[in-house]
Amino acid sequence: MVYLPSFKRSCSIPLVFLLLASLCSTTQAAKDNCSAMNKPKINDLSSDNIVDLLGGIYEHSPWVAQELVKAYDPTSFNSVSELAAAMKSIVDGASREQKMDLLLKHPDLCQKVEQRKELTADSQTEQSKAGLSDLTAEELELFNKLNDEYKAKFGFPFILAVRNASKYTVLSALAGRVKHTAEKEFVDALAQVHKIAWMRLLDKIDYSDAQGFLTCHVLDTANGIPAEKMRITLHRLSEPAGLVGEFLTNDDGRLEGGPALKGGDQFIVGEYEWTFYVADYFASKGTFVSGTPFLNTIPLRFGIDNPDDHYHVPLLVSPWGFSTYRGS
């Protein structure tokens, strides 16, 4: 990959603040490294430790991990994706009664504060990240009304993977799903259970050996050519946040040198942002751009959810519009 040179700027920030910032950054990096070191890798799993480690992946349902040990050799998994798929297959193959019991083990998303001590640590963390404790009086009234309607209709609590959701996501999903048929909602609720389990699994396993990677391709739709020499930056928005790199596209509109991120130590689950400097590019091609460019830079936010996957996040662009998609 080609990294553009950084330009030094004058700065009047006191040295002590720079030192403190450096110390905080180093401390955070140390915490991240320590956390990863304390997690087992896939090849560390065994029949002796898998139930203790993964028994809470599915809410209050250690039987999933127990059945996993019976059905699979824990040392045979090559990736966190394979492990997740195996655990999912255990649940999908269970009886309807077991599935219903699993749904019933999940708490109401807006339990009263005094009831939160009954939640698992994972559930407490997930609910707090969704901002559910910040519902206004009107929002809480609406939530309780819809939530009561939901439970009366379906017979189990409303379940949503809220770790990366906002309170608006929760309210919108509840308002939409309460209209479902019983069978559709049973399937959708289980899908949310699997999503919750996946995110919890990523917290339990050190996936730094994963082989996922991120690529990009820019196509100039105004001229019908690959966008050569477009400047692009990539930032990680999730912690540890910061600039990942600066790139120039090659004559095929791709990143010179290959993927922008590759491997588990770089390719970390979280939210990222490409920034495409499209007005500069079109100026270099002599393509007409308005005095105040309609598209000057294009920030494109996207999430990486699976450390084993190839994420291809391209851009098709003209001075007047753009599109993107998740490729592979």
CSV table of C-alpha atoms in Angstrom, one decimal:
chain,number,residue,atom,x,y,z
A,1,MET,CA,0.0,0.0,0.0
A,2,VAL,CA,1.1,3.6,-0.6
A,3,TYR,CA,1.0,5.9,2.4
A,4,LEU,CA,1.0,9.6,1.6
A,5,PRO,CA,3.5,11.8,3.5
A,6,SER,CA,2.2,13.6,6.5
A,7,PHE,CA,2.8,17.4,6.7
A,8,LYS,CA,4.1,18.9,10.0
A,9,ARG,CA,2.2,21.8,11.4
A,10,SER,CA,3.1,24.3,14.0
A,11,CYS,CA,1.5,23.5,17.4
A,12,SER,CA,1.3,25.4,20.6
A,13,ILE,CA,-0.1,22.5,22.7
A,14,PRO,CA,1.9,22.3,26.0
A,15,LEU,CA,4.3,19.4,26.2
A,16,VAL,CA,2.6,18.1,29.3
A,17,PHE,CA,-0.6,17.5,27.4
A,18,LEU,CA,1.2,15.7,24.7
A,19,LEU,CA,2.9,13.5,27.2
A,20,LEU,CA,-0.4,12.8,29.0
A,21,ALA,CA,-2.1,12.0,25.6
A,22,SER,CA,0.8,9.6,24.7
A,23,LEU,CA,0.5,8.0,28.1
A,24,CYS,CA,-3.2,7.5,27.8
A,25,SER,CA,-2.8,6.0,24.3
A,26,THR,CA,-0.1,3.7,25.5
A,27,THR,CA,-2.2,2.7,28.5
A,28,GLN,CA,-5.2,1.9,26.3
A,29,ALA,CA,-3.0,-0.1,24.0
A,30,ALA,CA,-1.6,-2.0,26.9
A,31,LYS,CA,-5.1,-2.7,28.2
A,32,ASP,CA,-6.2,-3.9,24.7
A,33,ASN,CA,-3.2,-6.2,24.4
A,34,CYS,CA,-3.7,-7.5,28.0
A,35,SER,CA,-7.3,-8.2,27.2
A,36,ALA,CA,-6.4,-10.1,24.1
A,37,MET,CA,-3.7,-12.1,25.9
A,38,ASN,CA,-6.3,-13.2,28.5
A,39,LYS,CA,-8.6,-14.6,26.0
A,40,PRO,CA,-8.1,-18.1,24.6
A,41,LYS,CA,-7.6,-18.7,20.9
A,42,ILE,CA,-9.7,-21.1,18.9
A,43,ASN,CA,-7.0,-23.8,19.1
A,44,ASP,CA,-7.0,-23.4,23.0
A,45,LEU,CA,-10.5,-24.8,23.3
A,46,SER,CA,-11.0,-28.2,24.8
A,47,SER,CA,-13.8,-30.3,26.3
A,48,ASP,CA,-12.5,-29.3,29.7
A,49,ASN,CA,-12.8,-25.5,29.3
A,50,ILE,CA,-15.4,-24.8,26.6
A,51,VAL,CA,-18.5,-25.0,28.8
A,52,ASP,CA,-17.0,-22.7,31.4
A,53,LEU,CA,-15.9,-20.3,28.7
A,54,LEU,CA,-18.9,-20.3,26.4
A,55,GLY,CA,-21.7,-21.4,28.7
A,56,GLY,CA,-23.1,-17.8,28.9
A,57,ILE,CA,-23.0,-17.1,25.2
A,58,TYR,CA,-26.7,-18.0,24.9
A,59,GLU,CA,-28.5,-16.3,27.8
A,60,HIS,CA,-28.8,-18.5,30.9
A,61,SER,CA,-28.5,-21.5,28.5
A,62,PRO,CA,-25.3,-23.5,29.2
A,63,TRP,CA,-26.9,-26.5,27.6
A,64,VAL,CA,-25.9,-25.1,24.2
A,65,ALA,CA,-22.2,-25.3,25.1
A,66,GLN,CA,-22.8,-28.7,26.7
A,67,GLU,CA,-24.4,-30.1,23.6
A,68,LEU,CA,-21.6,-28.6,21.5
A,69,VAL,CA,-19.0,-30.7,23.4
A,70,LYS,CA,-21.1,-33.8,22.7
A,71,ALA,CA,-21.6,-33.1,19.0
A,72,TYR,CA,-18.2,-31.7,18.1
A,73,ASP,CA,-14.5,-32.1,18.8
A,74,PRO,CA,-13.7,-28.6,20.3
A,75,THR,CA,-10.2,-28.9,18.9
A,76,SER,CA,-11.5,-29.2,15.3
A,77,PHE,CA,-12.6,-25.6,14.9
A,78,ASN,CA,-10.4,-23.4,12.7
A,79,SER,CA,-12.1,-20.1,13.1
A,80,VAL,CA,-14.5,-18.2,15.3
A,81,SER,CA,-17.0,-18.4,12.4
A,82,GLU,CA,-16.9,-22.2,12.5
A,83,LEU,CA,-17.4,-22.2,16.2
A,84,ALA,CA,-20.4,-19.8,16.0
A,85,ALA,CA,-22.0,-21.8,13.2
A,86,ALA,CA,-21.7,-25.0,15.3
A,87,MET,CA,-23.3,-23.4,18.3
A,88,LYS,CA,-26.0,-22.0,16.1
A,89,SER,CA,-26.7,-25.4,14.6
A,90,ILE,CA,-27.2,-26.8,18.2
A,91,VAL,CA,-29.9,-24.2,18.8
A,92,ASP,CA,-31.5,-24.5,15.4
A,93,GLY,CA,-31.7,-28.3,15.9
A,94,ALA,CA,-33.3,-28.1,19.3
A,95,SER,CA,-36.9,-28.7,20.0
A,96,ARG,CA,-39.4,-25.9,19.8
A,97,GLU,CA,-39.9,-26.1,23.6
A,98,GLN,CA,-36.1,-25.6,24.1
A,99,LYS,CA,-36.1,-22.6,21.7
A,100,MET,CA,-39.1,-21.1,23.5
A,101,ASP,CA,-37.3,-21.6,26.8
A,102,LEU,CA,-34.2,-19.9,25.4
A,103,LEU,CA,-36.4,-16.9,24.4
A,104,LEU,CA,-38.0,-16.7,27.8
A,105,LYS,CA,-34.5,-16.6,29.4
A,106,HIS,CA,-33.9,-13.2,27.9
A,107,PRO,CA,-34.8,-10.1,30.1
A,108,ASP,CA,-37.1,-7.2,29.2
A,109,LEU,CA,-35.0,-4.6,27.6
A,110,CYS,CA,-36.2,-1.9,30.0
A,111,GLN,CA,-36.2,-3.6,33.3
A,112,LYS,CA,-36.5,-1.4,36.3
A,113,VAL,CA,-33.2,-0.3,37.8
A,114,GLU,CA,-33.7,-2.4,40.9
A,115,GLN,CA,-34.2,-5.5,38.7
A,116,ARG,CA,-31.0,-5.1,36.7
A,117,LYS,CA,-29.0,-6.9,39.3
A,118,GLU,CA,-30.8,-10.0,38.0
A,119,LEU,CA,-29.4,-9.6,34.5
A,120,THR,CA,-26.2,-11.3,33.4
A,121,ALA,CA,-23.2,-9.1,33.1
A,122,ASP,CA,-23.4,-9.3,29.3
A,123,SER,CA,-27.0,-8.1,29.3
A,124,GLN,CA,-26.3,-5.2,31.7
A,125,THR,CA,-23.5,-4.0,29.4
A,126,GLU,CA,-25.5,-4.4,26.2
A,127,GLN,CA,-28.5,-2.5,27.6
A,128,SER,CA,-26.4,0.3,28.9
A,129,LYS,CA,-24.7,0.8,25.6
A,130,ALA,CA,-28.1,1.2,23.9
A,131,GLY,CA,-29.0,4.2,26.0
A,132,LEU,CA,-32.2,2.6,27.3
A,133,SER,CA,-31.8,4.2,30.6
A,134,ASP,CA,-32.0,7.6,28.8
A,135,LEU,CA,-35.5,7.2,27.5
A,136,THR,CA,-37.7,10.3,28.0
A,137,ALA,CA,-41.0,9.9,29.8
A,138,GLU,CA,-42.9,9.9,26.5
A,139,GLU,CA,-40.5,7.3,25.0
A,140,LEU,CA,-40.7,5.1,28.0
A,141,GLU,CA,-44.5,5.3,27.9
A,142,LEU,CA,-44.5,4.2,24.3
A,143,PHE,CA,-42.0,1.5,24.9
A,144,ASN,CA,-44.0,0.0,27.8
A,145,LYS,CA,-47.2,0.2,25.7
A,146,LEU,CA,-45.6,-1.6,22.8
A,147,ASN,CA,-43.7,-4.0,25.0
A,148,ASP,CA,-46.8,-5.1,26.8
A,149,GLU,CA,-48.6,-5.6,23.5
A,150,TYR,CA,-45.7,-7.6,22.2
A,151,LYS,CA,-45.5,-10.0,25.2
A,152,ALA,CA,-49.3,-10.5,25.2
A,153,LYS,CA,-49.2,-11.3,21.5
A,154,PHE,CA,-46.1,-13.6,21.4
A,155,GLY,CA,-45.6,-14.9,24.9
A,156,PHE,CA,-41.9,-14.1,25.2
A,157,PRO,CA,-40.0,-10.8,25.7
A,158,PHE,CA,-38.9,-8.5,22.9
A,159,ILE,CA,-35.3,-9.4,22.0
A,160,LEU,CA,-33.0,-7.2,20.1
A,161,ALA,CA,-29.2,-7.2,19.8
A,162,VAL,CA,-28.8,-3.7,21.2
A,163,ARG,CA,-25.0,-3.5,21.6
A,164,ASN,CA,-24.6,-1.3,18.6
A,165,ALA,CA,-28.2,0.1,18.5
A,166,SER,CA,-29.6,3.3,19.8
A,167,LYS,CA,-32.9,3.8,21.7
A,168,TYR,CA,-34.4,4.9,18.4
A,169,THR,CA,-33.4,1.6,16.8
A,170,VAL,CA,-35.0,-0.2,19.7
A,171,LEU,CA,-38.3,1.7,19.5
A,172,SER,CA,-38.5,1.4,15.7
A,173,ALA,CA,-37.8,-2.3,15.8
A,174,LEU,CA,-40.4,-2.9,18.5
A,175,ALA,CA,-43.0,-0.9,16.7
A,176,GLY,CA,-42.4,-2.9,13.5
A,177,ARG,CA,-42.1,-6.3,14.9
A,178,VAL,CA,-45.2,-6.2,17.1
A,179,LYS,CA,-47.1,-6.4,13.8
A,180,HIS,CA,-45.5,-9.7,12.8
A,181,THR,CA,-47.3,-13.0,12.7
A,182,ALA,CA,-46.4,-15.3,15.6
A,183,GLU,CA,-44.3,-17.7,13.5
A,184,LYS,CA,-42.4,-14.9,11.8
A,185,GLU,CA,-41.6,-13.3,15.1
A,186,PHE,CA,-40.5,-16.6,16.6
A,187,VAL,CA,-38.0,-16.9,13.8
A,188,ASP,CA,-36.9,-13.2,14.0
A,189,ALA,CA,-36.5,-13.4,17.8
A,190,LEU,CA,-34.2,-16.4,17.4
A,191,ALA,CA,-32.2,-14.6,14.8
A,192,GLN,CA,-31.6,-11.8,17.3
A,193,VAL,CA,-30.5,-14.4,19.9
A,194,HIS,CA,-27.9,-15.7,17.5
A,195,LYS,CA,-26.7,-12.2,16.8
A,196,ILE,CA,-26.3,-11.5,20.5
A,197,ALA,CA,-24.4,-14.8,20.9
A,198,TRP,CA,-22.1,-13.9,18.0
A,199,MET,CA,-21.1,-10.6,19.6
A,200,ARG,CA,-20.6,-12.2,23.0
A,201,LEU,CA,-18.4,-14.9,21.4
A,202,LEU,CA,-16.2,-12.3,19.8
A,203,ASP,CA,-15.7,-10.9,23.3
A,204,LYS,CA,-14.6,-14.3,24.6
A,205,ILE,CA,-12.2,-15.4,21.9
A,206,ASP,CA,-8.9,-14.0,20.8
A,207,TYR,CA,-9.4,-13.9,17.0
A,208,SER,CA,-6.0,-12.2,16.2
A,209,ASP,CA,-5.2,-15.1,13.9
A,210,ALA,CA,-8.2,-14.5,11.8
A,211,GLN,CA,-7.6,-13.9,8.1
A,212,GLY,CA,-10.3,-11.3,7.1
A,213,PHE,CA,-9.3,-8.3,5.0
A,214,LEU,CA,-10.6,-5.0,3.6
A,215,THR,CA,-10.3,-3.9,0.0
A,216,CYS,CA,-11.6,-1.0,-2.0
A,217,HIS,CA,-12.2,-0.2,-5.7
A,218,VAL,CA,-13.1,3.3,-7.1
A,219,LEU,CA,-14.8,3.6,-10.4
A,220,ASP,CA,-15.3,7.0,-12.2
A,221,THR,CA,-18.8,6.7,-13.7
A,222,ALA,CA,-18.6,10.2,-15.3
A,223,ASN,CA,-15.7,9.1,-17.6
A,224,GLY,CA,-16.3,5.4,-17.6
A,225,ILE,CA,-12.8,4.6,-16.2
A,226,PRO,CA,-11.2,3.4,-13.0
A,227,ALA,CA,-10.4,6.3,-10.7
A,228,GLU,CA,-6.6,6.4,-10.8
A,229,LYS,CA,-4.7,8.4,-8.1
A,230,MET,CA,-7.7,9.3,-5.9
A,231,ARG,CA,-6.6,10.0,-2.4
A,232,ILE,CA,-8.4,8.0,0.3
A,233,THR,CA,-8.1,7.9,4.1
A,234,LEU,CA,-9.3,5.2,6.4
A,235,HIS,CA,-10.2,5.9,10.1
A,236,ARG,CA,-11.3,3.5,12.8
A,237,LEU,CA,-14.2,5.0,14.7
A,238,SER,CA,-14.5,2.3,17.3
A,239,GLU,CA,-11.9,2.0,20.1
A,240,PRO,CA,-9.0,2.1,19.6
A,241,ALA,CA,-10.0,5.0,17.3
A,242,GLY,CA,-7.7,6.9,14.9
A,243,LEU,CA,-6.2,7.1,11.5
A,244,VAL,CA,-5.5,3.7,10.0
A,245,GLY,CA,-3.8,4.9,6.8
A,246,GLU,CA,-3.8,7.2,3.7
A,247,PHE,CA,-3.8,5.7,0.2
A,248,LEU,CA,-3.7,6.5,-3.5
A,249,THR,CA,-5.5,4.3,-6.0
A,250,ASN,CA,-3.6,2.7,-8.8
A,251,ASP,CA,-4.4,2.7,-12.5
A,252,ASP,CA,-7.1,0.1,-11.9
A,253,GLY,CA,-8.8,2.2,-9.2
A,254,ARG,CA,-7.7,-0.1,-6.4
A,255,LEU,CA,-5.4,0.4,-3.4
A,256,GLU,CA,-1.8,0.0,-4.3
A,257,GLY,CA,-0.2,-2.8,-2.4
A,258,GLY,CA,-3.3,-4.8,-1.7
A,259,PRO,CA,-5.8,-4.7,1.3
A,260,ALA,CA,-6.1,-1.7,3.5
A,261,LEU,CA,-6.5,-4.1,6.5
A,262,LYS,CA,-5.4,-7.7,6.7
A,263,GLY,CA,-5.3,-10.2,9.5
A,264,GLY,CA,-6.7,-10.2,13.0
A,265,ASP,CA,-4.2,-7.8,14.5
A,266,GLN,CA,-5.3,-5.1,12.0
A,267,PHE,CA,-8.7,-6.3,10.9
A,268,ILE,CA,-10.6,-5.6,14.1
A,269,VAL,CA,-14.4,-5.8,14.4
A,270,GLY,CA,-15.8,-2.3,14.7
A,271,GLU,CA,-16.9,0.8,12.8
A,272,TYR,CA,-14.7,2.4,10.2
A,273,GLU,CA,-14.9,5.4,7.7
A,274,TRP,CA,-13.4,5.8,4.3
A,275,THR,CA,-13.0,9.4,3.1
A,276,PHE,CA,-12.7,9.8,-0.7
A,277,TYR,CA,-11.3,13.1,-2.0
A,278,VAL,CA,-13.4,13.1,-5.1
A,279,ALA,CA,-13.3,16.8,-6.1
A,280,ASP,CA,-9.5,16.7,-6.1
A,281,TYR,CA,-9.6,13.6,-8.3
A,282,PHE,CA,-12.1,15.1,-10.8
A,283,ALA,CA,-10.0,18.3,-11.0
A,284,SER,CA,-7.0,16.2,-12.0
A,285,LYS,CA,-9.1,14.7,-14.9
A,286,GLY,CA,-10.4,18.0,-16.1
A,287,THR,CA,-14.0,16.9,-15.4
A,288,PHE,CA,-16.3,19.8,-14.7
A,289,VAL,CA,-17.1,20.4,-11.1
A,290,SER,CA,-19.2,23.3,-9.8
A,291,GLY,CA,-17.5,26.3,-8.1
A,292,THR,CA,-18.8,24.9,-4.8
A,293,PRO,CA,-18.4,21.2,-5.4
A,294,PHE,CA,-21.5,19.2,-5.0
A,295,LEU,CA,-19.3,16.4,-3.8
A,296,ASN,CA,-16.0,17.5,-2.4
A,297,THR,CA,-15.2,14.7,0.0
A,298,ILE,CA,-17.3,11.6,0.6
A,299,PRO,CA,-17.2,10.1,4.0
A,300,LEU,CA,-18.4,6.5,4.0
A,301,ARG,CA,-19.1,4.8,7.3
A,302,PHE,CA,-19.3,1.0,7.5
A,303,GLY,CA,-19.0,-1.8,10.0
A,304,ILE,CA,-16.8,-4.9,10.1
A,305,ASP,CA,-18.7,-7.6,12.0
A,306,ASN,CA,-16.7,-10.8,11.1
A,307,PRO,CA,-12.9,-11.0,11.5
A,308,ASP,CA,-12.8,-14.0,9.1
A,309,ASP,CA,-14.5,-12.4,6.1
A,310,HIS,CA,-13.4,-10.4,3.1
A,311,TYR,CA,-15.0,-6.9,3.1
A,312,HIS,CA,-15.0,-5.2,-0.2
A,313,VAL,CA,-16.3,-1.6,0.1
A,314,PRO,CA,-16.1,0.1,-3.3
A,315,LEU,CA,-17.2,3.5,-4.6
A,316,LEU,CA,-18.9,4.3,-7.9
A,317,VAL,CA,-18.8,8.1,-8.3
A,318,SER,CA,-19.4,11.1,-10.5
A,319,PRO,CA,-19.3,14.8,-9.5
A,320,TRP,CA,-23.0,14.5,-8.9
A,321,GLY,CA,-23.6,11.2,-7.2
A,322,PHE,CA,-22.2,8.0,-5.8
A,323,SER,CA,-23.1,4.5,-4.7
A,324,THR,CA,-21.5,1.7,-2.7
A,325,TYR,CA,-22.3,-1.8,-1.5
A,326,ARG,CA,-20.8,-4.6,0.6
A,327,GLY,CA,-18.8,-6.8,-1.8
A,328,SER,CA,-16.6,-9.8,-1.2
